[in-house]
Each structure stands twice: as C-alpha cells, then as structure tokens.
Short mmCIF file of N, CA, C and O in Angstrom, two decimals:
data_model
loop_
_atom_site.label_atom_id
_atom_site.label_comp_id
_atom_site.label_asym_id
_atom_site.label_seq_id
_atom_site.Cartn_x
_atom_site.Cartn_y
_atom_site.Cartn_z
N MET J 169 102.99 130.81 78.97
CA MET J 169 102.01 129.98 79.62
C MET J 169 102.45 128.52 79.65
O MET J 169 102.30 127.84 80.66
N LEU J 170 102.98 128.05 78.50
CA LEU J 170 103.44 126.67 78.45
C LEU J 170 104.65 126.44 79.35
O LEU J 170 104.80 125.36 79.92
N LYS J 171 105.49 127.44 79.47
CA LYS J 171 106.67 127.30 80.34
C LYS J 171 106.26 127.20 81.80
O LYS J 171 106.87 126.47 82.57
N ILE J 172 105.21 127.91 82.18
CA ILE J 172 104.71 127.83 83.56
C ILE J 172 104.16 126.44 83.84
O ILE J 172 104.44 125.84 84.89
N ILE J 173 103.40 125.90 82.88
CA ILE J 173 102.88 124.53 83.04
C ILE J 173 104.02 123.54 83.13
O ILE J 173 104.00 122.61 83.94
N TRP J 174 105.07 123.74 82.31
CA TRP J 174 106.22 122.85 82.30
C TRP J 174 106.95 122.88 83.65
O TRP J 174 107.35 121.85 84.18
N VAL J 175 107.12 124.06 84.22
CA VAL J 175 107.80 124.19 85.51
C VAL J 175 106.97 123.55 86.62
O VAL J 175 107.50 122.82 87.47
N VAL J 176 105.66 123.79 86.63
CA VAL J 176 104.78 123.19 87.64
C VAL J 176 104.79 121.67 87.50
O VAL J 176 104.87 120.94 88.50
N LEU J 177 104.77 121.18 86.28
CA LEU J 177 104.82 119.74 86.03
C LEU J 177 106.12 119.14 86.53
O LEU J 177 106.14 118.07 87.15
N SER J 178 107.22 119.83 86.34
CA SER J 178 108.51 119.32 86.82
C SER J 178 108.57 119.31 88.35
O SER J 178 109.10 118.36 88.94
N LEU J 179 108.00 120.32 88.99
CA LEU J 179 107.98 120.34 90.46
C LEU J 179 107.11 119.22 91.03
O LEU J 179 107.46 118.59 92.03
N ILE J 180 105.98 118.95 90.38
CA ILE J 180 105.12 117.86 90.82
C ILE J 180 105.83 116.53 90.66
O ILE J 180 105.77 115.66 91.55
N LEU J 181 106.53 116.35 89.54
CA LEU J 181 107.27 115.11 89.33
C LEU J 181 108.38 114.92 90.36
O LEU J 181 108.56 113.82 90.88
N ILE J 182 109.09 115.97 90.67
CA ILE J 182 110.14 115.88 91.68
C ILE J 182 109.54 115.50 93.02
O ILE J 182 110.07 114.64 93.74
N GLY J 183 108.43 116.12 93.38
CA GLY J 183 107.77 115.79 94.64
C GLY J 183 107.29 114.36 94.69
O GLY J 183 107.45 113.67 95.70
N LEU J 184 106.69 113.88 93.59
CA LEU J 184 106.22 112.49 93.55
C LEU J 184 107.36 111.50 93.68
O LEU J 184 107.26 110.50 94.39
N ILE J 185 108.46 111.78 93.01
CA ILE J 185 109.59 110.85 93.05
C ILE J 185 110.22 110.83 94.44
O ILE J 185 110.59 109.77 94.94
N PHE J 186 110.33 111.98 95.09
CA PHE J 186 110.92 112.00 96.43
C PHE J 186 110.00 111.41 97.49
O PHE J 186 110.48 110.89 98.50
N LEU J 187 108.70 111.49 97.30
CA LEU J 187 107.77 110.97 98.31
C LEU J 187 107.54 109.47 98.21
O LEU J 187 107.02 108.87 99.15
N ARG J 188 107.89 108.88 97.10
CA ARG J 188 107.68 107.45 96.92
C ARG J 188 108.62 106.66 97.83
O ARG J 188 109.78 107.00 98.02
N THR J 189 108.11 105.58 98.39
CA THR J 189 108.95 104.72 99.21
C THR J 189 109.71 103.76 98.30
O THR J 189 109.19 103.33 97.28
N PRO J 190 110.91 103.40 98.67
CA PRO J 190 111.67 102.47 97.83
C PRO J 190 111.02 101.08 97.83
O PRO J 190 110.48 100.64 98.84
N GLN J 191 111.10 100.40 96.69
CA GLN J 191 110.49 99.09 96.56
C GLN J 191 111.31 98.01 97.25
O GLN J 191 110.76 97.08 97.80
N ASN J 192 112.60 98.12 97.20
CA ASN J 192 113.46 97.10 97.78
C ASN J 192 114.15 97.67 99.01
O ASN J 192 114.94 98.60 98.91
N GLN J 193 113.89 97.10 100.18
CA GLN J 193 114.48 97.60 101.42
C GLN J 193 115.40 96.56 102.04
O GLN J 193 115.54 96.49 103.24
N GLY J 194 116.00 95.75 101.23
CA GLY J 194 116.94 94.74 101.73
C GLY J 194 116.23 93.50 102.23
O GLY J 194 115.14 93.16 101.82
N LEU J 195 116.88 92.81 103.14
CA LEU J 195 116.34 91.56 103.65
C LEU J 195 115.12 91.76 104.53
O LEU J 195 114.33 90.84 104.71
N ALA J 196 114.93 92.95 105.06
CA ALA J 196 113.77 93.21 105.91
C ALA J 196 112.47 93.15 105.11
O ALA J 196 111.42 92.86 105.66
N SER J 197 112.57 93.40 103.80
CA SER J 197 111.36 93.39 102.99
C SER J 197 110.80 91.97 102.85
O SER J 197 109.61 91.80 102.63
N PHE J 198 111.64 90.94 102.97
CA PHE J 198 111.15 89.57 102.85
C PHE J 198 110.29 89.17 104.03
O PHE J 198 109.33 88.44 103.89
N SER J 199 110.62 89.67 105.21
CA SER J 199 109.86 89.28 106.39
C SER J 199 108.61 90.12 106.60
O SER J 199 107.65 89.65 107.18
N THR J 200 108.62 91.36 106.12
CA THR J 200 107.48 92.25 106.38
C THR J 200 106.52 92.36 105.22
O THR J 200 105.40 92.81 105.40
N LYS J 201 106.94 91.94 104.05
CA LYS J 201 106.09 92.10 102.87
C LYS J 201 105.31 90.82 102.63
O LYS J 201 105.89 89.78 102.35
N SER J 202 104.00 90.91 102.72
CA SER J 202 103.18 89.72 102.54
C SER J 202 102.84 89.48 101.08
O SER J 202 102.56 88.36 100.68
N ASN J 203 102.87 90.51 100.26
CA ASN J 203 102.50 90.39 98.86
C ASN J 203 103.75 90.54 97.99
O ASN J 203 103.86 91.45 97.19
N LEU J 204 104.72 89.62 98.17
CA LEU J 204 106.03 89.76 97.55
C LEU J 204 105.96 89.65 96.03
O LEU J 204 106.53 90.47 95.33
N LEU J 205 105.26 88.67 95.52
CA LEU J 205 105.23 88.47 94.08
C LEU J 205 103.93 88.94 93.45
O LEU J 205 103.77 88.83 92.23
N GLY J 206 103.00 89.44 94.22
CA GLY J 206 101.72 89.87 93.69
C GLY J 206 101.78 91.26 93.10
O GLY J 206 102.82 91.91 93.08
N SER J 207 100.63 91.73 92.64
CA SER J 207 100.56 93.06 92.07
C SER J 207 100.53 94.11 93.19
O SER J 207 100.10 93.82 94.30
N PRO J 208 100.96 95.34 92.89
CA PRO J 208 100.93 96.38 93.92
C PRO J 208 99.50 96.78 94.26
O PRO J 208 98.56 96.50 93.52
N SER J 209 99.34 97.44 95.37
CA SER J 209 98.01 97.89 95.78
C SER J 209 97.48 98.91 94.80
O SER J 209 98.21 99.43 93.95
N SER J 210 96.21 99.21 94.89
CA SER J 210 95.60 100.13 93.93
C SER J 210 96.17 101.54 94.05
O SER J 210 96.33 102.23 93.05
N ALA J 211 96.50 101.96 95.26
CA ALA J 211 97.09 103.29 95.43
C ALA J 211 98.47 103.36 94.81
O ALA J 211 98.82 104.34 94.14
N GLU J 212 99.25 102.31 94.99
CA GLU J 212 100.60 102.29 94.41
C GLU J 212 100.52 102.21 92.89
O GLU J 212 101.29 102.86 92.19
N GLN J 213 99.58 101.45 92.38
CA GLN J 213 99.39 101.35 90.93
C GLN J 213 98.95 102.69 90.36
O GLN J 213 99.41 103.09 89.29
N PHE J 214 98.09 103.39 91.07
CA PHE J 214 97.66 104.73 90.63
C PHE J 214 98.85 105.68 90.59
O PHE J 214 99.01 106.45 89.63
N LEU J 215 99.69 105.65 91.63
CA LEU J 215 100.87 106.53 91.65
C LEU J 215 101.85 106.18 90.54
O LEU J 215 102.47 107.06 89.95
N ASN J 216 102.00 104.89 90.24
CA ASN J 216 102.87 104.48 89.14
C ASN J 216 102.34 105.02 87.81
O ASN J 216 103.11 105.57 87.01
N ASN J 217 101.04 104.87 87.59
CA ASN J 217 100.45 105.36 86.34
C ASN J 217 100.53 106.88 86.25
O ASN J 217 100.82 107.44 85.19
N LEU J 218 100.27 107.56 87.36
CA LEU J 218 100.35 109.02 87.38
C LEU J 218 101.77 109.50 87.08
O LEU J 218 101.97 110.44 86.30
N THR J 219 102.76 108.84 87.66
CA THR J 219 104.15 109.22 87.42
C THR J 219 104.52 109.02 85.95
O THR J 219 105.17 109.87 85.35
N ILE J 220 104.09 107.93 85.36
CA ILE J 220 104.39 107.67 83.95
C ILE J 220 103.73 108.71 83.05
O ILE J 220 104.36 109.25 82.13
N ILE J 221 102.47 109.03 83.33
CA ILE J 221 101.75 110.02 82.52
C ILE J 221 102.41 111.40 82.65
O ILE J 221 102.61 112.11 81.66
N LEU J 222 102.79 111.77 83.86
CA LEU J 222 103.44 113.07 84.07
C LEU J 222 104.82 113.12 83.42
O LEU J 222 105.22 114.16 82.87
N MET J 223 105.55 112.02 83.44
CA MET J 223 106.86 111.99 82.79
C MET J 223 106.73 112.13 81.28
O MET J 223 107.50 112.88 80.65
N ILE J 224 105.77 111.44 80.68
CA ILE J 224 105.56 111.56 79.24
C ILE J 224 105.14 112.98 78.89
O ILE J 224 105.65 113.57 77.92
N SER J 225 104.25 113.57 79.69
CA SER J 225 103.83 114.95 79.45
C SER J 225 105.00 115.91 79.58
O SER J 225 105.14 116.84 78.77
N TYR J 226 105.86 115.69 80.57
CA TYR J 226 107.02 116.54 80.78
C TYR J 226 107.93 116.52 79.55
O TYR J 226 108.37 117.56 79.07
N PHE J 227 108.20 115.32 79.05
CA PHE J 227 109.08 115.22 77.89
C PHE J 227 108.44 115.81 76.63
O PHE J 227 109.13 116.42 75.81
N LEU J 228 107.15 115.66 76.47
CA LEU J 228 106.48 116.26 75.32
C LEU J 228 106.52 117.78 75.40
O LEU J 228 106.77 118.45 74.38
N PHE J 229 106.31 118.34 76.59
CA PHE J 229 106.43 119.79 76.75
C PHE J 229 107.85 120.24 76.49
O PHE J 229 108.08 121.28 75.86
N ALA J 230 108.84 119.48 76.95
CA ALA J 230 110.24 119.85 76.73
C ALA J 230 110.59 119.87 75.25
O ALA J 230 111.25 120.78 74.76
N ILE J 231 110.11 118.85 74.53
CA ILE J 231 110.37 118.80 73.09
C ILE J 231 109.68 119.96 72.38
O ILE J 231 110.27 120.64 71.52
N PHE J 232 108.42 120.20 72.73
CA PHE J 232 107.67 121.28 72.09
C PHE J 232 108.31 122.64 72.38
O PHE J 232 108.44 123.47 71.48
N LEU J 233 108.71 122.87 73.63
CA LEU J 233 109.31 124.16 73.97
C LEU J 233 110.69 124.32 73.34
O LEU J 233 111.10 125.44 73.04
N ASN J 234 111.40 123.23 73.12
CA ASN J 234 112.70 123.30 72.50
C ASN J 234 112.58 123.71 71.03
O ASN J 234 113.40 124.48 70.53
N TYR J 235 111.57 123.21 70.33
CA TYR J 235 111.41 123.53 68.92
C TYR J 235 110.62 124.80 68.67
O TYR J 235 110.61 125.31 67.56
N SER J 236 109.95 125.33 69.68
CA SER J 236 109.17 126.55 69.48
C SER J 236 110.02 127.81 69.57
O SER J 236 109.59 128.86 69.15
N ASN J 237 111.23 127.71 70.12
CA ASN J 237 112.09 128.89 70.26
C ASN J 237 112.81 129.16 69.01
O ASN J 237 113.32 128.94 68.22
#
C-alpha cells in the first residue's frame, strides 16, 4: 500500500515539475514581467508550497520504505 502511494506521489511530482513554467526566460522576461522583484502570485506560491510538501513526503516515504525491507 505504501509503495503504491510512493509511486503515485512520484508521478504527481514529475508532472508538477514538467508543467511549471521556467522563472527566467532570458532578456524577454525583463520587458514582459511587471512584478520583477515582487512576490509571486498566489497560484504560483501555492504550487511552490505544494511542490515542497510533496518532495518532503516523497523523501520520507523513500526513507521509510528503504528501512522497512
């Protein structure tokens, strides 16, 4: 059961990382980005927090599954 959760968690993390847009897009980002030094939008902040929580959970599951065998 834990291995299934671990696999699903890894697939969600891979999807989140691939769907994220890059933060730095070269010189074009200076002309198109109005909030250059400000905080990210609430949706981007939510995705950042979600990614961090999922990564920590992934590593905790990996450690637990490594020592349970």
